[in-house]
PDB file of C-alpha atoms in Angstrom:
ATOM      1  CA  UNK A  14     -40.044 -21.974  35.445  1.00 43.00           C
ATOM      2  CA  UNK A  15     -37.901 -18.902  34.876  1.00 61.00           C
ATOM      3  CA  UNK A  16     -37.981 -16.357  32.104  1.00 69.00           C
ATOM      4  CA  UNK A  17     -34.489 -15.656  30.727  1.00 76.00           C
ATOM      5  CA  UNK A  18     -33.114 -12.838  28.565  1.00 76.00           C
ATOM      6  CA  UNK A  19     -29.758 -11.666  27.207  1.00 83.00           C
ATOM      7  CA  UNK A  20     -27.851  -8.705  28.605  1.00 85.00           C
ATOM      8  CA  UNK A  21     -24.973  -6.791  27.023  1.00 89.00           C
ATOM      9  CA  UNK A  22     -22.362  -4.681  28.756  1.00 91.00           C
ATOM     10  CA  UNK A  23     -20.182  -2.063  27.087  1.00 94.00           C
ATOM     11  CA  UNK A  24     -17.152  -0.783  28.972  1.00 94.00           C
ATOM     12  CA  UNK A  25     -16.048   2.745  28.155  1.00 94.00           C
ATOM     13  CA  UNK A  26     -13.089   4.883  29.213  1.00 94.00           C
ATOM     14  CA  UNK A  27     -14.578   7.696  31.291  1.00 93.00           C
ATOM     15  CA  UNK A  28     -11.815  10.059  30.192  1.00 91.00           C
ATOM     16  CA  UNK A  29     -11.763   9.724  26.391  1.00 90.00           C
ATOM     17  CA  UNK A  30     -15.043   7.892  25.729  1.00 92.00           C
ATOM     18  CA  UNK A  31     -13.322   5.049  23.858  1.00 92.00           C
ATOM     19  CA  UNK A  32     -14.270   1.379  24.359  1.00 94.00           C
ATOM     20  CA  UNK A  33     -12.099  -0.681  26.703  1.00 94.00           C
ATOM     21  CA  UNK A  34     -11.202  -4.121  25.346  1.00 94.00           C
ATOM     22  CA  UNK A  35      -9.972  -7.074  27.441  1.00 93.00           C
ATOM     23  CA  UNK A  36     -11.773  -5.765  30.548  1.00 93.00           C
ATOM     24  CA  UNK A  37     -13.039  -8.476  32.908  1.00 91.00           C
ATOM     25  CA  UNK A  38     -16.815  -8.321  33.404  1.00 92.00           C
ATOM     26  CA  UNK A  39     -18.259 -10.471  36.182  1.00 90.00           C
ATOM     27  CA  UNK A  40     -21.925 -11.346  36.498  1.00 85.00           C
ATOM     28  CA  UNK A  41     -22.680 -13.960  39.130  1.00 70.00           C
ATOM     29  CA  UNK A  42     -18.982 -14.761  39.328  1.00 67.00           C
ATOM     30  CA  UNK A  43     -18.449 -15.512  35.606  1.00 66.00           C
ATOM     31  CA  UNK A  44     -15.412 -13.477  34.351  1.00 72.00           C
ATOM     32  CA  UNK A  45     -15.178 -13.284  30.525  1.00 82.00           C
ATOM     33  CA  UNK A  46     -13.524 -10.321  28.812  1.00 89.00           C
ATOM     34  CA  UNK A  47     -14.776  -7.565  26.533  1.00 91.00           C
ATOM     35  CA  UNK A  48     -14.067  -7.565  22.787  1.00 90.00           C
ATOM     36  CA  UNK A  49     -12.375  -4.863  20.691  1.00 90.00           C
ATOM     37  CA  UNK A  50     -15.538  -2.732  20.960  1.00 91.00           C
ATOM     38  CA  UNK A  51     -15.538  -2.991  24.731  1.00 92.00           C
ATOM     39  CA  UNK A  52     -18.651  -5.198  24.582  1.00 91.00           C
ATOM     40  CA  UNK A  53     -19.673  -8.529  26.013  1.00 90.00           C
ATOM     41  CA  UNK A  54     -23.032 -10.280  25.958  1.00 88.00           C
ATOM     42  CA  UNK A  55     -24.452 -12.656  28.531  1.00 85.00           C
ATOM     43  CA  UNK A  56     -27.140 -14.956  27.146  1.00 81.00           C
ATOM     44  CA  UNK A  57     -29.783 -16.747  29.182  1.00 81.00           C
ATOM     45  CA  UNK A  58     -29.719 -14.628  32.340  1.00 83.00           C
ATOM     46  CA  UNK A  59     -32.795 -14.753  34.587  1.00 85.00           C
ATOM     47  CA  UNK A  60     -35.001 -11.666  34.499  1.00 86.00           C
ATOM     48  CA  UNK A  61     -34.433  -9.535  37.574  1.00 88.00           C
ATOM     49  CA  UNK A  62     -31.594  -7.914  39.508  1.00 89.00           C
ATOM     50  CA  UNK A  63     -27.912  -8.568  38.746  1.00 88.00           C
ATOM     51  CA  UNK A  64     -24.622  -7.194  40.032  1.00 90.00           C
ATOM     52  CA  UNK A  65     -21.978  -6.351  37.423  1.00 90.00           C
ATOM     53  CA  UNK A  66     -18.325  -5.929  38.404  1.00 92.00           C
ATOM     54  CA  UNK A  67     -15.841  -4.593  35.813  1.00 94.00           C
ATOM     55  CA  UNK A  68     -12.092  -4.781  36.377  1.00 92.00           C
ATOM     56  CA  UNK A  69      -8.979  -3.923  34.432  1.00 92.00           C
ATOM     57  CA  UNK A  70      -5.449  -3.014  35.434  1.00 90.00           C
ATOM     58  CA  UNK A  71      -4.844   0.740  35.731  1.00 91.00           C
ATOM     59  CA  UNK A  72      -8.596   1.388  35.964  1.00 94.00           C
ATOM     60  CA  UNK A  73     -10.765   1.851  39.033  1.00 94.00           C
ATOM     61  CA  UNK A  74     -12.995  -1.206  39.557  1.00 94.00           C
ATOM     62  CA  UNK A  75     -16.694  -0.503  39.081  1.00 93.00           C
ATOM     63  CA  UNK A  76     -19.603  -2.464  40.551  1.00 93.00           C
ATOM     64  CA  UNK A  77     -23.145  -1.608  39.502  1.00 91.00           C
ATOM     65  CA  UNK A  78     -26.554  -3.166  40.061  1.00 91.00           C
ATOM     66  CA  UNK A  79     -28.890  -3.517  37.084  1.00 88.00           C
ATOM     67  CA  UNK A  80     -32.374  -4.849  36.559  1.00 88.00           C
ATOM     68  CA  UNK A  81     -32.879  -7.049  33.516  1.00 85.00           C
ATOM     69  CA  UNK A  82     -36.494  -6.571  32.340  1.00 84.00           C
ATOM     70  CA  UNK A  83     -38.742  -8.943  30.423  1.00 84.00           C
ATOM     71  CA  UNK A  84     -38.341  -8.737  26.630  1.00 79.00           C
ATOM     72  CA  UNK A  85     -34.973  -7.009  27.085  1.00 74.00           C
ATOM     73  CA  UNK A  86     -33.771  -8.011  23.577  1.00 73.00           C
ATOM     74  CA  UNK A  87     -30.094  -7.787  24.488  1.00 73.00           C
ATOM     75  CA  UNK A  88     -30.358  -4.558  26.463  1.00 81.00           C
ATOM     76  CA  UNK A  89     -26.953  -2.868  26.796  1.00 87.00           C
ATOM     77  CA  UNK A  90     -25.692  -1.330  30.009  1.00 88.00           C
ATOM     78  CA  UNK A  91     -22.757   1.095  29.769  1.00 91.00           C
ATOM     79  CA  UNK A  92     -20.089   0.986  32.447  1.00 93.00           C
ATOM     80  CA  UNK A  93     -17.574   3.828  32.546  1.00 93.00           C
ATOM     81  CA  UNK A  94     -14.179   3.222  34.122  1.00 94.00           C
ATOM     82  CA  UNK A  95     -11.799   5.900  35.315  1.00 94.00           C
ATOM     83  CA  UNK A  96      -8.174   5.336  34.327  1.00 92.00           C
ATOM     84  CA  UNK A  97      -5.493   5.481  37.010  1.00 91.00           C
ATOM     85  CA  UNK A  98      -2.686   5.595  34.422  1.00 89.00           C
ATOM     86  CA  UNK A  99      -2.185   7.303  31.073  1.00 90.00           C
ATOM     87  CA  UNK A 100      -4.136   6.235  27.979  1.00 90.00           C
ATOM     88  CA  UNK A 101      -1.819   5.573  25.014  1.00 92.00           C
ATOM     89  CA  UNK A 102      -3.215   5.130  21.468  1.00 93.00           C
ATOM     90  CA  UNK A 103      -1.929   2.272  19.292  1.00 96.00           C
ATOM     91  CA  UNK A 104      -2.528   1.702  15.554  1.00 97.00           C
ATOM     92  CA  UNK A 105      -1.633  -1.607  13.877  1.00 98.00           C
ATOM     93  CA  UNK A 106      -1.384  -2.170  10.106  1.00 98.00           C
ATOM     94  CA  UNK A 107      -0.247  -4.843   7.653  1.00 96.00           C
ATOM     95  CA  UNK A 108       3.308  -4.061   6.535  1.00 92.00           C
ATOM     96  CA  UNK A 109       2.706  -5.503   3.067  1.00 89.00           C
ATOM     97  CA  UNK A 110      -0.683  -3.952   2.234  1.00 93.00           C
ATOM     98  CA  UNK A 111      -0.778  -1.022   4.653  1.00 95.00           C
ATOM     99  CA  UNK A 112      -4.329  -1.968   5.686  1.00 97.00           C
ATOM    100  CA  UNK A 113      -5.412  -1.852   9.362  1.00 98.00           C
ATOM    101  CA  UNK A 114      -5.581  -5.179  11.236  1.00 98.00           C
ATOM    102  CA  UNK A 115      -8.527  -6.027  13.456  1.00 96.00           C
ATOM    103  CA  UNK A 116      -8.226  -8.333  16.469  1.00 95.00           C
ATOM    104  CA  UNK A 117      -4.545  -7.774  17.271  1.00 97.00           C
ATOM    105  CA  UNK A 118      -3.729  -8.320  20.945  1.00 96.00           C
ATOM    106  CA  UNK A 119      -1.469  -5.655  22.454  1.00 96.00           C
ATOM    107  CA  UNK A 120       0.037  -6.974  25.700  1.00 95.00           C
ATOM    108  CA  UNK A 121       2.092  -5.016  28.205  1.00 93.00           C
ATOM    109  CA  UNK A 122       1.557  -7.757  30.801  1.00 91.00           C
ATOM    110  CA  UNK A 123      -0.846 -10.697  31.012  1.00 88.00           C
ATOM    111  CA  UNK A 124      -3.291  -8.533  32.982  1.00 88.00           C
ATOM    112  CA  UNK A 125      -2.825  -5.360  30.916  1.00 92.00           C
ATOM    113  CA  UNK A 126      -3.954  -6.059  27.350  1.00 94.00           C
ATOM    114  CA  UNK A 127      -6.063  -4.441  24.631  1.00 95.00           C
ATOM    115  CA  UNK A 128      -7.389  -5.611  21.266  1.00 95.00           C
ATOM    116  CA  UNK A 129      -7.590  -3.545  18.051  1.00 96.00           C
ATOM    117  CA  UNK A 130     -10.908  -2.682  16.407  1.00 95.00           C
ATOM    118  CA  UNK A 131     -11.876  -2.757  12.710  1.00 95.00           C
ATOM    119  CA  UNK A 132      -9.769   0.374  12.139  1.00 96.00           C
ATOM    120  CA  UNK A 133      -6.722  -1.360  13.623  1.00 97.00           C
ATOM    121  CA  UNK A 134      -6.768   0.983  16.628  1.00 95.00           C
ATOM    122  CA  UNK A 135      -6.932   0.595  20.378  1.00 95.00           C
ATOM    123  CA  UNK A 136      -5.871   2.335  23.576  1.00 93.00           C
ATOM    124  CA  UNK A 137      -3.828   0.822  26.360  1.00 92.00           C
ATOM    125  CA  UNK A 138      -3.130   2.259  29.796  1.00 91.00           C
ATOM    126  CA  UNK A 139       0.468   2.704  30.919  1.00 89.00           C
ATOM    127  CA  UNK A 140       1.592   3.716  34.413  1.00 88.00           C
ATOM    128  CA  UNK A 141       1.726   7.488  34.741  1.00 83.00           C
ATOM    129  CA  UNK A 142       5.374   7.368  35.860  1.00 87.00           C
ATOM    130  CA  UNK A 143       6.581   5.427  32.785  1.00 86.00           C
ATOM    131  CA  UNK A 144       7.583   7.131  29.534  1.00 86.00           C
ATOM    132  CA  UNK A 145       7.822   3.831  27.630  1.00 89.00           C
ATOM    133  CA  UNK A 146       7.163   0.144  28.159  1.00 92.00           C
ATOM    134  CA  UNK A 147       7.914  -3.117  26.360  1.00 95.00           C
ATOM    135  CA  UNK A 148       4.919  -4.619  24.589  1.00 96.00           C
ATOM    136  CA  UNK A 149       4.091  -7.820  22.718  1.00 97.00           C
ATOM    137  CA  UNK A 150       1.925  -7.596  19.562  1.00 97.00           C
ATOM    138  CA  UNK A 151       0.251 -10.872  18.522  1.00 97.00           C
ATOM    139  CA  UNK A 152      -2.244 -12.208  15.993  1.00 97.00           C
ATOM    140  CA  UNK A 153      -2.576 -15.738  14.590  1.00 96.00           C
ATOM    141  CA  UNK A 154      -2.141 -14.568  10.991  1.00 96.00           C
ATOM    142  CA  UNK A 155       0.923 -12.395  11.640  1.00 97.00           C
ATOM    143  CA  UNK A 156       4.432 -12.773  13.026  1.00 95.00           C
ATOM    144  CA  UNK A 157       4.730 -11.787  16.679  1.00 95.00           C
ATOM    145  CA  UNK A 158       6.404  -8.435  17.268  1.00 95.00           C
ATOM    146  CA  UNK A 159       8.167  -7.349  20.465  1.00 96.00           C
ATOM    147  CA  UNK A 160       8.512  -3.586  20.574  1.00 96.00           C
ATOM    148  CA  UNK A 161       7.991  -0.585  22.856  1.00 95.00           C
ATOM    149  CA  UNK A 162       5.138   1.861  23.382  1.00 93.00           C
ATOM    150  CA  UNK A 163       5.848   5.460  24.314  1.00 92.00           C
ATOM    151  CA  UNK A 164       3.653   7.892  26.193  1.00 86.00           C
ATOM    152  CA  UNK A 165       3.938  10.496  23.427  1.00 82.00           C
ATOM    153  CA  UNK A 166       3.279   8.120  20.509  1.00 77.00           C
ATOM    154  CA  UNK A 167       2.576   7.865  17.658  1.00 87.00           C
ATOM    155  CA  UNK A 168       2.869   4.073  18.304  1.00 94.00           C
ATOM    156  CA  UNK A 169       2.138   3.036  14.723  1.00 96.00           C
ATOM    157  CA  UNK A 170       2.874  -0.698  14.516  1.00 96.00           C
ATOM    158  CA  UNK A 171       3.378  -2.752  11.336  1.00 96.00           C
ATOM    159  CA  UNK A 172       3.004  -6.535  11.356  1.00 96.00           C
ATOM    160  CA  UNK A 173       4.266  -8.996   8.764  1.00 95.00           C
ATOM    161  CA  UNK A 174       1.825 -11.724   7.625  1.00 96.00           C
ATOM    162  CA  UNK A 175       2.785 -15.310   8.394  1.00 94.00           C
ATOM    163  CA  UNK A 176       4.258 -16.842   5.239  1.00 93.00           C
ATOM    164  CA  UNK A 177       7.490 -17.504   3.370  1.00 93.00           C
ATOM    165  CA  UNK A 178       9.160 -16.613   0.095  1.00 95.00           C
ATOM    166  CA  UNK A 179      11.477 -19.016  -1.738  1.00 97.00           C
ATOM    167  CA  UNK A 180      13.876 -17.797  -4.405  1.00 97.00           C
ATOM    168  CA  UNK A 181      17.276 -18.346  -6.025  1.00 98.00           C
ATOM    169  CA  UNK A 182      20.185 -16.245  -4.795  1.00 97.00           C
ATOM    170  CA  UNK A 183      23.870 -15.902  -5.678  1.00 97.00           C
ATOM    171  CA  UNK A 184      24.749 -13.888  -2.579  1.00 96.00           C
ATOM    172  CA  UNK A 185      27.059 -16.697  -1.410  1.00 96.00           C
ATOM    173  CA  UNK A 186      28.771 -16.938  -4.807  1.00 96.00           C
ATOM    174  CA  UNK A 187      26.809 -20.100  -5.659  1.00 97.00           C
ATOM    175  CA  UNK A 188      23.161 -20.516  -6.683  1.00 98.00           C
ATOM    176  CA  UNK A 189      21.319 -21.286  -3.438  1.00 98.00           C
ATOM    177  CA  UNK A 190      17.621 -21.861  -2.722  1.00 98.00           C
ATOM    178  CA  UNK A 191      16.778 -19.269  -0.072  1.00 98.00           C
ATOM    179  CA  UNK A 192      13.779 -18.790   2.229  1.00 97.00           C
ATOM    180  CA  UNK A 193      12.694 -15.589   4.029  1.00 96.00           C
ATOM    181  CA  UNK A 194       9.638 -14.140   5.728  1.00 93.00           C
ATOM    182  CA  UNK A 195       7.398 -12.063   3.475  1.00 91.00           C
ATOM    183  CA  UNK A 196       9.266  -8.884   4.416  1.00 87.00           C
ATOM    184  CA  UNK A 197      12.670 -10.429   3.656  1.00 91.00           C
ATOM    185  CA  UNK A 198      13.627 -11.052   7.280  1.00 90.00           C
ATOM    186  CA  UNK A 199      14.890 -14.323   8.843  1.00 92.00           C
ATOM    187  CA  UNK A 200      16.897 -15.339   5.770  1.00 96.00           C
ATOM    188  CA  UNK A 201      17.815 -19.034   5.565  1.00 97.00           C
ATOM    189  CA  UNK A 202      19.491 -21.199   2.918  1.00 98.00           C
ATOM    190  CA  UNK A 203      17.189 -24.166   2.272  1.00 97.00           C
ATOM    191  CA  UNK A 204      19.440 -25.885  -0.267  1.00 98.00           C
ATOM    192  CA  UNK A 205      22.998 -24.682  -0.755  1.00 97.00           C
ATOM    193  CA  UNK A 206      24.412 -24.603  -4.256  1.00 97.00           C
ATOM    194  CA  UNK A 207      27.262 -26.901  -5.205  1.00 96.00           C
ATOM    195  CA  UNK A 208      29.007 -24.456  -7.515  1.00 96.00           C
ATOM    196  CA  UNK A 209      28.257 -26.438 -10.657  1.00 95.00           C
ATOM    197  CA  UNK A 210      24.868 -24.792 -11.288  1.00 95.00           C
ATOM    198  CA  UNK A 211      24.606 -22.457 -14.285  1.00 93.00           C
ATOM    199  CA  UNK A 212      22.603 -19.235 -14.528  1.00 93.00           C
ATOM    200  CA  UNK A 213      20.869 -20.096 -17.778  1.00 92.00           C
ATOM    201  CA  UNK A 214      19.628 -23.585 -16.812  1.00 90.00           C
ATOM    202  CA  UNK A 215      18.770 -23.309 -13.104  1.00 96.00           C
ATOM    203  CA  UNK A 216      15.041 -22.867 -12.443  1.00 96.00           C
ATOM    204  CA  UNK A 217      12.789 -22.934  -9.362  1.00 97.00           C
ATOM    205  CA  UNK A 218       9.031 -23.518  -9.713  1.00 96.00           C
ATOM    206  CA  UNK A 219       6.230 -23.963  -7.144  1.00 96.00           C
ATOM    207  CA  UNK A 220       3.286 -26.361  -7.258  1.00 96.00           C
ATOM    208  CA  UNK A 221      -0.122 -24.694  -7.499  1.00 95.00           C
ATOM    209  CA  UNK A 222      -0.881 -25.464  -3.827  1.00 94.00           C
ATOM    210  CA  UNK A 223       2.546 -24.107  -2.711  1.00 92.00           C
ATOM    211  CA  UNK A 224       3.321 -27.339  -0.856  1.00 96.00           C
ATOM    212  CA  UNK A 225       6.285 -28.236  -3.065  1.00 98.00           C
ATOM    213  CA  UNK A 226       9.061 -26.638  -5.087  1.00 98.00           C
ATOM    214  CA  UNK A 227      10.865 -28.164  -8.048  1.00 97.00           C
ATOM    215  CA  UNK A 228      14.477 -27.182  -8.614  1.00 97.00           C
ATOM    216  CA  UNK A 229      16.013 -27.924 -12.036  1.00 96.00           C
ATOM    217  CA  UNK A 230      19.780 -27.579 -11.782  1.00 95.00           C
ATOM    218  CA  UNK A 231      23.161 -29.151 -12.492  1.00 93.00           C
ATOM    219  CA  UNK A 232      24.299 -30.128  -8.977  1.00 92.00           C
ATOM    220  CA  UNK A 233      27.030 -32.566 -10.014  1.00 89.00           C
ATOM    221  CA  UNK A 234      29.779 -31.737 -12.478  1.00 88.00           C
ATOM    222  CA  UNK A 235      29.986 -35.373 -13.596  1.00 88.00           C
ATOM    223  CA  UNK A 236      26.251 -35.823 -14.159  1.00 87.00           C
ATOM    224  CA  UNK A 237      23.552 -34.175 -16.286  1.00 88.00           C
ATOM    225  CA  UNK A 238      20.925 -31.884 -14.779  1.00 90.00           C
ATOM    226  CA  UNK A 239      18.694 -33.186 -11.987  1.00 93.00           C
ATOM    227  CA  UNK A 240      15.231 -32.414 -10.634  1.00 95.00           C
ATOM    228  CA  UNK A 241      15.054 -31.827  -6.868  1.00 96.00           C
ATOM    229  CA  UNK A 242      11.793 -31.806  -4.894  1.00 97.00           C
ATOM    230  CA  UNK A 243      11.611 -29.451  -1.875  1.00 98.00           C
ATOM    231  CA  UNK A 244       8.779 -29.684   0.665  1.00 97.00           C
ATOM    232  CA  UNK A 245       7.711 -26.278   2.040  1.00 96.00           C
ATOM    233  CA  UNK A 246       6.296 -28.008   5.150  1.00 95.00           C
ATOM    234  CA  UNK A 247       9.751 -28.783   6.546  1.00 96.00           C
ATOM    235  CA  UNK A 248      12.192 -27.710   3.777  1.00 97.00           C
ATOM    236  CA  UNK A 249      13.293 -31.320   3.250  1.00 97.00           C
ATOM    237  CA  UNK A 250      14.579 -32.128  -0.232  1.00 96.00           C
ATOM    238  CA  UNK A 251      15.411 -35.118  -2.416  1.00 96.00           C
ATOM    239  CA  UNK A 252      16.396 -35.744  -6.026  1.00 93.00           C
ATOM    240  CA  UNK A 253      13.413 -37.220  -7.880  1.00 92.00           C
ATOM    241  CA  UNK A 254      14.899 -37.503 -11.372  1.00 91.00           C
ATOM    242  CA  UNK A 255      18.321 -37.304 -12.973  1.00 87.00           C
ATOM    243  CA  UNK A 256      20.361 -38.728 -15.821  1.00 80.00           C
ATOM    244  CA  UNK A 257      19.611 -38.563 -19.532  1.00 78.00           C
ATOM    245  CA  UNK A 258      16.354 -36.621 -19.394  1.00 75.00           C
ATOM    246  CA  UNK A 259      14.897 -33.384 -20.644  1.00 78.00           C
ATOM    247  CA  UNK A 260      12.932 -31.303 -18.148  1.00 75.00           C
TER     248      UNK A 260
END
């Protein structure tokens, strides 16, 4: 019978005192990574001595020995790492709302990553001999952004939420149904106009669950107005009603 407790480790930059996210922490050979606060918790460890090894690219590896006491109640051990490169601050915000985004992964390489905290901020280490480096910014709820970080900053990143806008446009000279990202980028024509549509009678409406669009328009010069259904899942479309009808 063994008594077991939980143990927490917080990894901190020895130079600026900030937490280090995405650092590998090994206890008994298990290598999970720290969160945006530089923390990780191991649950169900036997009471007694343990060896903790913390690694991250552009930091000096640290190995410490700790003793986990009885009734530890999630005792936290701080591990301070010394950077071998230059610490670069990064701030990430929502382009639409301007609010900071938590949990964004900033990746220079697969083994040099950092995750933003609740304030949308993090620090990532770049080689001392590099003035800038390409970086990938990712989060499940936002469009991926490939950009560059510079040693001198300010490295303020804006991400666009995943989502689409549908609207009518006469940019082509006809009335088209157009789709873009929420910031207006990646413009695509979903349903091209035929040239017989009229400004006063063409309308585009969305269902309350945003799964479908209904386009009321005159798409054939020899026929009355028609009602076209557009699926936002794949932008497929089909005429669902036409002829002598009022919509």
